[in-house]
PDB file of C-alpha atoms in Angstrom:
ATOM      1  CA  GLU A  53      18.210 -24.601 -22.209  1.00 78.00           C
ATOM      2  CA  ALA A  54      15.944 -22.426 -20.062  1.00 77.00           C
ATOM      3  CA  GLN A  55      17.903 -21.122 -17.135  1.00 91.00           C
ATOM      4  CA  VAL A  56      18.716 -18.367 -14.690  1.00 95.00           C
ATOM      5  CA  THR A  57      22.407 -17.623 -14.299  1.00 96.00           C
ATOM      6  CA  GLN A  58      24.170 -15.711 -11.565  1.00 97.00           C
ATOM      7  CA  ASN A  59      27.703 -14.445 -11.270  1.00 97.00           C
ATOM      8  CA  PRO A  60      29.814 -14.772  -9.340  1.00 97.00           C
ATOM      9  CA  ARG A  61      28.868 -17.980  -7.535  1.00 95.00           C
ATOM     10  CA  TYR A  62      31.168 -17.211  -4.636  1.00 96.00           C
ATOM     11  CA  LEU A  63      32.466 -13.868  -3.441  1.00 96.00           C
ATOM     12  CA  ILE A  64      34.504 -12.762  -0.459  1.00 96.00           C
ATOM     13  CA  THR A  65      34.842  -9.033  -0.005  1.00 96.00           C
ATOM     14  CA  VAL A  66      35.552  -6.412   2.628  1.00 96.00           C
ATOM     15  CA  THR A  67      33.221  -3.967   4.299  1.00 97.00           C
ATOM     16  CA  GLY A  68      32.430  -0.937   2.171  1.00 96.00           C
ATOM     17  CA  LYS A  69      33.700  -2.196  -1.162  1.00 97.00           C
ATOM     18  CA  LYS A  70      30.952  -1.863  -3.731  1.00 97.00           C
ATOM     19  CA  LEU A  71      29.962  -5.029  -5.545  1.00 97.00           C
ATOM     20  CA  THR A  72      27.459  -6.218  -8.118  1.00 98.00           C
ATOM     21  CA  VAL A  73      25.970  -9.666  -8.516  1.00 98.00           C
ATOM     22  CA  THR A  74      24.626 -10.247 -11.990  1.00 98.00           C
ATOM     23  CA  CYS A  75      21.531 -12.215 -12.886  1.00 98.00           C
ATOM     24  CA  SER A  76      20.362 -13.173 -16.333  1.00 97.00           C
ATOM     25  CA  GLN A  77      17.455 -15.264 -17.637  1.00 97.00           C
ATOM     26  CA  ASN A  78      16.834 -16.551 -21.138  1.00 94.00           C
ATOM     27  CA  MET A  79      13.117 -17.291 -20.809  1.00 92.00           C
ATOM     28  CA  ASN A  80      11.787 -13.812 -21.643  1.00 92.00           C
ATOM     29  CA  HIS A  81      10.120 -13.633 -18.218  1.00 91.00           C
ATOM     30  CA  GLU A  82       8.759 -10.322 -17.067  1.00 89.00           C
ATOM     31  CA  TYR A  83       9.071 -10.939 -13.337  1.00 90.00           C
ATOM     32  CA  MET A  84      12.443 -11.196 -11.648  1.00 94.00           C
ATOM     33  CA  SER A  85      13.358 -11.217  -7.976  1.00 94.00           C
ATOM     34  CA  TRP A  86      16.279 -11.300  -5.605  1.00 96.00           C
ATOM     35  CA  TYR A  87      16.249 -13.285  -2.366  1.00 95.00           C
ATOM     36  CA  ARG A  88      18.641 -13.886   0.440  1.00 96.00           C
ATOM     37  CA  GLN A  89      18.677 -17.092   2.416  1.00 94.00           C
ATOM     38  CA  ASP A  90      19.961 -17.265   5.962  1.00 93.00           C
ATOM     39  CA  PRO A  91      19.948 -20.235   8.353  1.00 86.00           C
ATOM     40  CA  GLY A  92      16.668 -20.528  10.213  1.00 82.00           C
ATOM     41  CA  LEU A  93      15.046 -17.683   8.320  1.00 85.00           C
ATOM     42  CA  GLY A  94      14.216 -19.166   4.968  1.00 83.00           C
ATOM     43  CA  LEU A  95      14.215 -17.151   1.775  1.00 91.00           C
ATOM     44  CA  ARG A  96      13.452 -13.444   2.077  1.00 92.00           C
ATOM     45  CA  GLN A  97      12.731 -11.211  -0.853  1.00 91.00           C
ATOM     46  CA  ILE A  98      15.048  -8.226  -1.308  1.00 96.00           C
ATOM     47  CA  TYR A  99      13.706  -6.586  -4.459  1.00 95.00           C
ATOM     48  CA  TYR A 100      11.546  -7.582  -7.358  1.00 92.00           C
ATOM     49  CA  SER A 101      10.858  -6.290 -10.829  1.00 93.00           C
ATOM     50  CA  MET A 102       7.641  -6.643 -12.762  1.00 88.00           C
ATOM     51  CA  ASN A 103       9.153  -5.468 -16.031  1.00 90.00           C
ATOM     52  CA  VAL A 104      11.850  -3.283 -17.556  1.00 93.00           C
ATOM     53  CA  GLU A 105      12.342  -0.117 -15.508  1.00 92.00           C
ATOM     54  CA  VAL A 106       9.784  -1.316 -12.928  1.00 91.00           C
ATOM     55  CA  THR A 107      11.246  -2.369  -9.579  1.00 94.00           C
ATOM     56  CA  ASP A 108       9.944  -2.479  -6.044  1.00 91.00           C
ATOM     57  CA  LYS A 109      11.137  -3.288  -2.560  1.00 92.00           C
ATOM     58  CA  GLY A 110      10.660  -6.690  -1.047  1.00 89.00           C
ATOM     59  CA  ASP A 111      10.865  -7.553   2.617  1.00 88.00           C
ATOM     60  CA  VAL A 112      14.528  -6.728   3.260  1.00 94.00           C
ATOM     61  CA  PRO A 113      15.657  -4.033   0.788  1.00 96.00           C
ATOM     62  CA  GLU A 114      17.944  -2.049   3.088  1.00 96.00           C
ATOM     63  CA  GLY A 115      21.507  -1.880   1.832  1.00 97.00           C
ATOM     64  CA  TYR A 116      20.680  -3.104  -1.658  1.00 98.00           C
ATOM     65  CA  LYS A 117      19.917  -1.586  -5.033  1.00 97.00           C
ATOM     66  CA  VAL A 118      18.697  -3.117  -8.265  1.00 97.00           C
ATOM     67  CA  SER A 119      18.161  -2.054 -11.825  1.00 96.00           C
ATOM     68  CA  ARG A 120      16.199  -3.470 -14.737  1.00 97.00           C
ATOM     69  CA  LYS A 121      17.361  -1.841 -17.924  1.00 96.00           C
ATOM     70  CA  GLU A 122      16.834  -4.964 -19.999  1.00 96.00           C
ATOM     71  CA  LYS A 123      14.276  -7.710 -19.649  1.00 95.00           C
ATOM     72  CA  ARG A 124      16.843 -10.482 -19.282  1.00 96.00           C
ATOM     73  CA  ASN A 125      19.120  -8.855 -16.689  1.00 97.00           C
ATOM     74  CA  PHE A 126      18.482  -7.919 -13.075  1.00 98.00           C
ATOM     75  CA  PRO A 127      21.711  -7.067 -11.225  1.00 98.00           C
ATOM     76  CA  LEU A 128      21.887  -6.724  -7.453  1.00 98.00           C
ATOM     77  CA  ILE A 129      24.108  -3.928  -6.197  1.00 98.00           C
ATOM     78  CA  LEU A 130      25.603  -3.557  -2.747  1.00 97.00           C
ATOM     79  CA  GLU A 131      26.957  -0.010  -2.593  1.00 96.00           C
ATOM     80  CA  SER A 132      28.652  -0.428   0.779  1.00 97.00           C
ATOM     81  CA  PRO A 133      28.504  -4.061   1.918  1.00 97.00           C
ATOM     82  CA  SER A 134      28.471  -4.854   5.599  1.00 97.00           C
ATOM     83  CA  PRO A 135      29.064  -8.146   7.438  1.00 97.00           C
ATOM     84  CA  ASN A 136      25.317  -8.596   8.073  1.00 96.00           C
ATOM     85  CA  GLN A 137      24.913  -8.961   4.315  1.00 98.00           C
ATOM     86  CA  THR A 138      26.893 -12.168   4.403  1.00 97.00           C
ATOM     87  CA  SER A 139      24.375 -14.608   3.005  1.00 97.00           C
ATOM     88  CA  LEU A 140      23.357 -16.877   0.170  1.00 96.00           C
ATOM     89  CA  TYR A 141      21.659 -14.919  -2.593  1.00 97.00           C
ATOM     90  CA  PHE A 142      19.263 -16.244  -5.191  1.00 96.00           C
ATOM     91  CA  CYS A 143      17.920 -14.594  -8.286  1.00 97.00           C
ATOM     92  CA  ALA A 144      14.653 -15.869  -9.742  1.00 94.00           C
ATOM     93  CA  SER A 145      12.524 -15.219 -12.780  1.00 93.00           C
ATOM     94  CA  SER A 146       8.894 -16.102 -13.095  1.00 87.00           C
ATOM     95  CA  VAL A 147       5.920 -16.296 -15.392  1.00 80.00           C
ATOM     96  CA  THR A 148       2.204 -16.606 -14.771  1.00 72.00           C
ATOM     97  CA  SER A 149       0.339 -19.363 -16.556  1.00 68.00           C
ATOM     98  CA  GLY A 150      -3.380 -19.353 -15.942  1.00 65.00           C
ATOM     99  CA  GLU A 151      -3.914 -19.664 -12.213  1.00 60.00           C
ATOM    100  CA  THR A 152      -0.410 -20.760 -11.444  1.00 63.00           C
ATOM    101  CA  TYR A 153       2.863 -19.017 -11.239  1.00 67.00           C
ATOM    102  CA  GLU A 154       6.113 -20.735 -12.113  1.00 78.00           C
ATOM    103  CA  GLN A 155       9.352 -19.463 -10.684  1.00 84.00           C
ATOM    104  CA  TYR A 156      12.846 -20.520 -11.638  1.00 90.00           C
ATOM    105  CA  PHE A 157      15.780 -19.955  -9.351  1.00 93.00           C
ATOM    106  CA  GLY A 158      19.384 -19.347 -10.205  1.00 95.00           C
ATOM    107  CA  PRO A 159      22.165 -21.455  -8.667  1.00 94.00           C
ATOM    108  CA  GLY A 160      22.912 -18.964  -5.893  1.00 95.00           C
ATOM    109  CA  THR A 161      25.746 -16.630  -4.949  1.00 97.00           C
ATOM    110  CA  ARG A 162      27.453 -17.138  -1.621  1.00 96.00           C
ATOM    111  CA  LEU A 163      28.662 -13.774  -0.370  1.00 97.00           C
ATOM    112  CA  THR A 164      30.969 -13.241   2.589  1.00 97.00           C
ATOM    113  CA  VAL A 165      31.646  -9.719   3.814  1.00 97.00           C
ATOM    114  CA  THR A 166      34.516  -9.380   6.279  1.00 96.00           C
TER     115      THR A 166
ATOM    116  CA  LYS B  68       0.608 -11.648   9.720  1.00 77.00           C
ATOM    117  CA  ASN B  69       1.297 -13.817   6.690  1.00 79.00           C
ATOM    118  CA  GLN B  70       3.328 -16.808   7.802  1.00 88.00           C
ATOM    119  CA  VAL B  71       4.258 -20.265   6.624  1.00 93.00           C
ATOM    120  CA  GLU B  72       5.389 -22.785   9.213  1.00 94.00           C
ATOM    121  CA  GLN B  73       6.895 -26.148   8.451  1.00 96.00           C
ATOM    122  CA  SER B  74       7.479 -29.205  10.549  1.00 95.00           C
ATOM    123  CA  PRO B  75       9.570 -30.983  11.419  1.00 94.00           C
ATOM    124  CA  GLN B  76      12.631 -28.787  11.102  1.00 92.00           C
ATOM    125  CA  SER B  77      14.708 -31.821  10.254  1.00 93.00           C
ATOM    126  CA  LEU B  78      14.045 -35.469   9.599  1.00 95.00           C
ATOM    127  CA  ILE B  79      16.217 -38.546   9.204  1.00 95.00           C
ATOM    128  CA  ILE B  80      14.853 -41.660   7.541  1.00 95.00           C
ATOM    129  CA  LEU B  81      16.235 -44.857   6.067  1.00 96.00           C
ATOM    130  CA  GLU B  82      16.338 -45.437   2.364  1.00 96.00           C
ATOM    131  CA  GLY B  83      13.145 -47.001   1.068  1.00 96.00           C
ATOM    132  CA  LYS B  84      10.932 -45.613   3.828  1.00 96.00           C
ATOM    133  CA  ASN B  85       8.096 -43.138   3.362  1.00 96.00           C
ATOM    134  CA  CYS B  86       7.822 -39.776   5.078  1.00 97.00           C
ATOM    135  CA  THR B  87       5.455 -36.825   5.321  1.00 97.00           C
ATOM    136  CA  LEU B  88       6.378 -33.181   5.735  1.00 97.00           C
ATOM    137  CA  GLN B  89       3.908 -30.634   7.051  1.00 98.00           C
ATOM    138  CA  CYS B  90       3.161 -27.034   6.151  1.00 97.00           C
ATOM    139  CA  ASN B  91       0.720 -24.715   7.939  1.00 96.00           C
ATOM    140  CA  TYR B  92       0.038 -21.244   6.647  1.00 93.00           C
ATOM    141  CA  THR B  93      -1.824 -18.126   7.674  1.00 91.00           C
ATOM    142  CA  VAL B  94      -1.451 -16.376   4.318  1.00 81.00           C
ATOM    143  CA  SER B  95      -4.482 -14.541   3.026  1.00 79.00           C
ATOM    144  CA  PRO B  96      -5.666 -14.050   0.342  1.00 78.00           C
ATOM    145  CA  PHE B  97      -4.305 -17.307  -0.926  1.00 78.00           C
ATOM    146  CA  SER B  98      -3.486 -17.965  -4.565  1.00 79.00           C
ATOM    147  CA  ASN B  99      -1.472 -21.116  -4.764  1.00 86.00           C
ATOM    148  CA  LEU B 100       0.927 -23.239  -2.793  1.00 91.00           C
ATOM    149  CA  ARG B 101       4.040 -24.925  -3.968  1.00 92.00           C
ATOM    150  CA  TRP B 102       6.667 -27.249  -2.645  1.00 96.00           C
ATOM    151  CA  TYR B 103      10.296 -26.802  -3.605  1.00 95.00           C
ATOM    152  CA  LYS B 104      13.264 -29.107  -3.221  1.00 96.00           C
ATOM    153  CA  GLN B 105      16.576 -27.431  -2.507  1.00 94.00           C
ATOM    154  CA  ASP B 106      19.803 -29.385  -2.654  1.00 93.00           C
ATOM    155  CA  THR B 107      22.621 -28.023  -0.533  1.00 87.00           C
ATOM    156  CA  GLY B 108      24.226 -25.002  -2.154  1.00 82.00           C
ATOM    157  CA  ARG B 109      21.778 -24.878  -5.046  1.00 88.00           C
ATOM    158  CA  GLY B 110      18.655 -22.987  -5.960  1.00 91.00           C
ATOM    159  CA  PRO B 111      15.191 -24.331  -5.110  1.00 93.00           C
ATOM    160  CA  VAL B 112      13.471 -26.421  -7.755  1.00 92.00           C
ATOM    161  CA  SER B 113       9.701 -26.644  -7.978  1.00 90.00           C
ATOM    162  CA  LEU B 114       8.134 -30.022  -7.153  1.00 93.00           C
ATOM    163  CA  THR B 115       4.409 -29.288  -7.123  1.00 90.00           C
ATOM    164  CA  ILE B 116       2.098 -26.333  -7.566  1.00 87.00           C
ATOM    165  CA  MET B 117      -1.499 -26.338  -6.314  1.00 89.00           C
ATOM    166  CA  THR B 118      -4.211 -23.734  -6.559  1.00 85.00           C
ATOM    167  CA  PHE B 119      -6.735 -23.333  -3.752  1.00 81.00           C
ATOM    168  CA  SER B 120      -9.184 -25.562  -5.625  1.00 85.00           C
ATOM    169  CA  GLU B 121      -6.825 -28.535  -5.833  1.00 88.00           C
ATOM    170  CA  ASN B 122      -6.566 -31.153  -3.084  1.00 92.00           C
ATOM    171  CA  THR B 123      -3.665 -33.215  -4.300  1.00 95.00           C
ATOM    172  CA  LYS B 124      -0.888 -33.110  -6.857  1.00 93.00           C
ATOM    173  CA  SER B 125       1.707 -35.745  -7.624  1.00 94.00           C
ATOM    174  CA  ASN B 126       5.139 -35.615  -9.184  1.00 93.00           C
ATOM    175  CA  GLY B 127       6.614 -39.093  -9.318  1.00 95.00           C
ATOM    176  CA  ARG B 128       7.263 -40.250  -5.755  1.00 96.00           C
ATOM    177  CA  TYR B 129       6.218 -36.867  -4.369  1.00 96.00           C
ATOM    178  CA  THR B 130       2.574 -36.241  -3.513  1.00 97.00           C
ATOM    179  CA  ALA B 131       1.372 -32.946  -2.116  1.00 96.00           C
ATOM    180  CA  THR B 132      -1.987 -32.435  -0.472  1.00 96.00           C
ATOM    181  CA  LEU B 133      -3.785 -29.224   0.350  1.00 94.00           C
ATOM    182  CA  ASP B 134      -6.626 -28.479   2.739  1.00 93.00           C
ATOM    183  CA  ALA B 135      -7.582 -24.858   2.127  1.00 88.00           C
ATOM    184  CA  ASP B 136     -10.111 -24.920   4.964  1.00 89.00           C
ATOM    185  CA  THR B 137      -7.577 -25.785   7.642  1.00 92.00           C
ATOM    186  CA  LYS B 138      -4.743 -24.054   5.746  1.00 92.00           C
ATOM    187  CA  GLN B 139      -2.541 -27.091   5.825  1.00 95.00           C
ATOM    188  CA  SER B 140      -0.465 -28.840   3.217  1.00 96.00           C
ATOM    189  CA  SER B 141       1.675 -31.934   3.315  1.00 97.00           C
ATOM    190  CA  LEU B 142       4.331 -33.429   1.098  1.00 98.00           C
ATOM    191  CA  HIS B 143       4.518 -37.209   1.106  1.00 97.00           C
ATOM    192  CA  ILE B 144       7.627 -38.918  -0.219  1.00 97.00           C
ATOM    193  CA  THR B 145       7.272 -42.559  -1.117  1.00 97.00           C
ATOM    194  CA  ALA B 146      10.076 -45.122  -1.158  1.00 97.00           C
ATOM    195  CA  SER B 147      12.740 -42.575  -0.317  1.00 96.00           C
ATOM    196  CA  GLN B 148      16.066 -42.542  -2.109  1.00 97.00           C
ATOM    197  CA  LEU B 149      19.440 -41.157  -1.087  1.00 97.00           C
ATOM    198  CA  SER B 150      18.946 -38.388  -3.657  1.00 96.00           C
ATOM    199  CA  ASP B 151      15.906 -37.181  -1.734  1.00 97.00           C
ATOM    200  CA  SER B 152      18.259 -35.758   0.892  1.00 97.00           C
ATOM    201  CA  ALA B 153      17.604 -32.035   0.640  1.00 96.00           C
ATOM    202  CA  SER B 154      15.617 -29.204   2.158  1.00 95.00           C
ATOM    203  CA  TYR B 155      11.947 -29.028   1.258  1.00 97.00           C
ATOM    204  CA  ILE B 156      10.400 -25.613   1.266  1.00 96.00           C
ATOM    205  CA  CYS B 157       6.706 -24.782   1.327  1.00 96.00           C
ATOM    206  CA  VAL B 158       5.819 -21.513  -0.383  1.00 93.00           C
ATOM    207  CA  VAL B 159       2.480 -19.724  -0.473  1.00 91.00           C
ATOM    208  CA  ILE B 160       1.672 -17.022  -2.989  1.00 85.00           C
ATOM    209  CA  LEU B 161      -0.611 -14.086  -2.309  1.00 80.00           C
ATOM    210  CA  SER B 162      -3.421 -13.752  -4.766  1.00 71.00           C
ATOM    211  CA  TYR B 163      -3.204  -9.996  -5.172  1.00 63.00           C
ATOM    212  CA  ASN B 164       0.470  -9.944  -5.980  1.00 62.00           C
ATOM    213  CA  THR B 165       1.711 -12.888  -7.963  1.00 61.00           C
ATOM    214  CA  ASP B 166       5.302 -12.002  -7.178  1.00 64.00           C
ATOM    215  CA  LYS B 167       4.799 -11.969  -3.416  1.00 76.00           C
ATOM    216  CA  LEU B 168       5.893 -15.313  -2.085  1.00 83.00           C
ATOM    217  CA  ILE B 169       5.804 -16.288   1.555  1.00 88.00           C
ATOM    218  CA  PHE B 170       8.470 -18.900   2.240  1.00 91.00           C
ATOM    219  CA  GLY B 171       8.569 -21.443   5.008  1.00 93.00           C
ATOM    220  CA  THR B 172      11.926 -22.108   6.638  1.00 90.00           C
ATOM    221  CA  GLY B 173      12.029 -25.610   5.229  1.00 94.00           C
ATOM    222  CA  THR B 174      12.414 -29.156   6.454  1.00 96.00           C
ATOM    223  CA  ARG B 175      15.847 -30.670   6.180  1.00 95.00           C
ATOM    224  CA  LEU B 176      15.512 -34.320   5.113  1.00 96.00           C
ATOM    225  CA  GLN B 177      18.375 -36.776   5.318  1.00 96.00           C
ATOM    226  CA  VAL B 178      18.013 -40.234   3.838  1.00 96.00           C
ATOM    227  CA  PHE B 179      20.511 -42.792   5.098  1.00 95.00           C
ATOM    228  CA  PRO B 180      21.313 -46.152   3.459  1.00 94.00           C
TER     229      PRO B 180
END
């Protein structure tokens, strides 16, 4: 089954304690992205990756890091989490088909930083 | 500034009724527009995808329309069901960067029996 998986699904942590949210896709997609979703703001892109070892900042990259060592994995790293990073995080992978662009989202990771 | 605005913010309808959600965008250059359905606590799932040359696209009881001249799109839901209760997000994609998506804030739809 084609899917994007994220782990963990729920995480409560304290300020400053480094954490990693994993993301994996089994569709051999080149593009992968991380988003955060906050009430009233919609989805905002944190980082994206166009291929292995190719990453770039999205709209809200501050406080986050990513890596793309393998095509299927795109972990999101919070080196020193702060309460304003409490949010719902989505990983997505995507592929271009002709004129259209299909994106698949993971199930989300709800992060609370106290 | 590239923006996607949706209205209404929230909508309550009775089961079996039809409804229409609106999306206005100022994104340029435009590549394609999509509507997503997002159930509470889950990731968005694509409903329809339209390029700038398409006027309408259907997916079962969901019909999306696009007017590229006025930069407006709508999502019409026919004969609503309780399972239609979700947030519906309009997303526009920039043509020069196929991974640059501009998200609307969504319309929260609740269908009551």
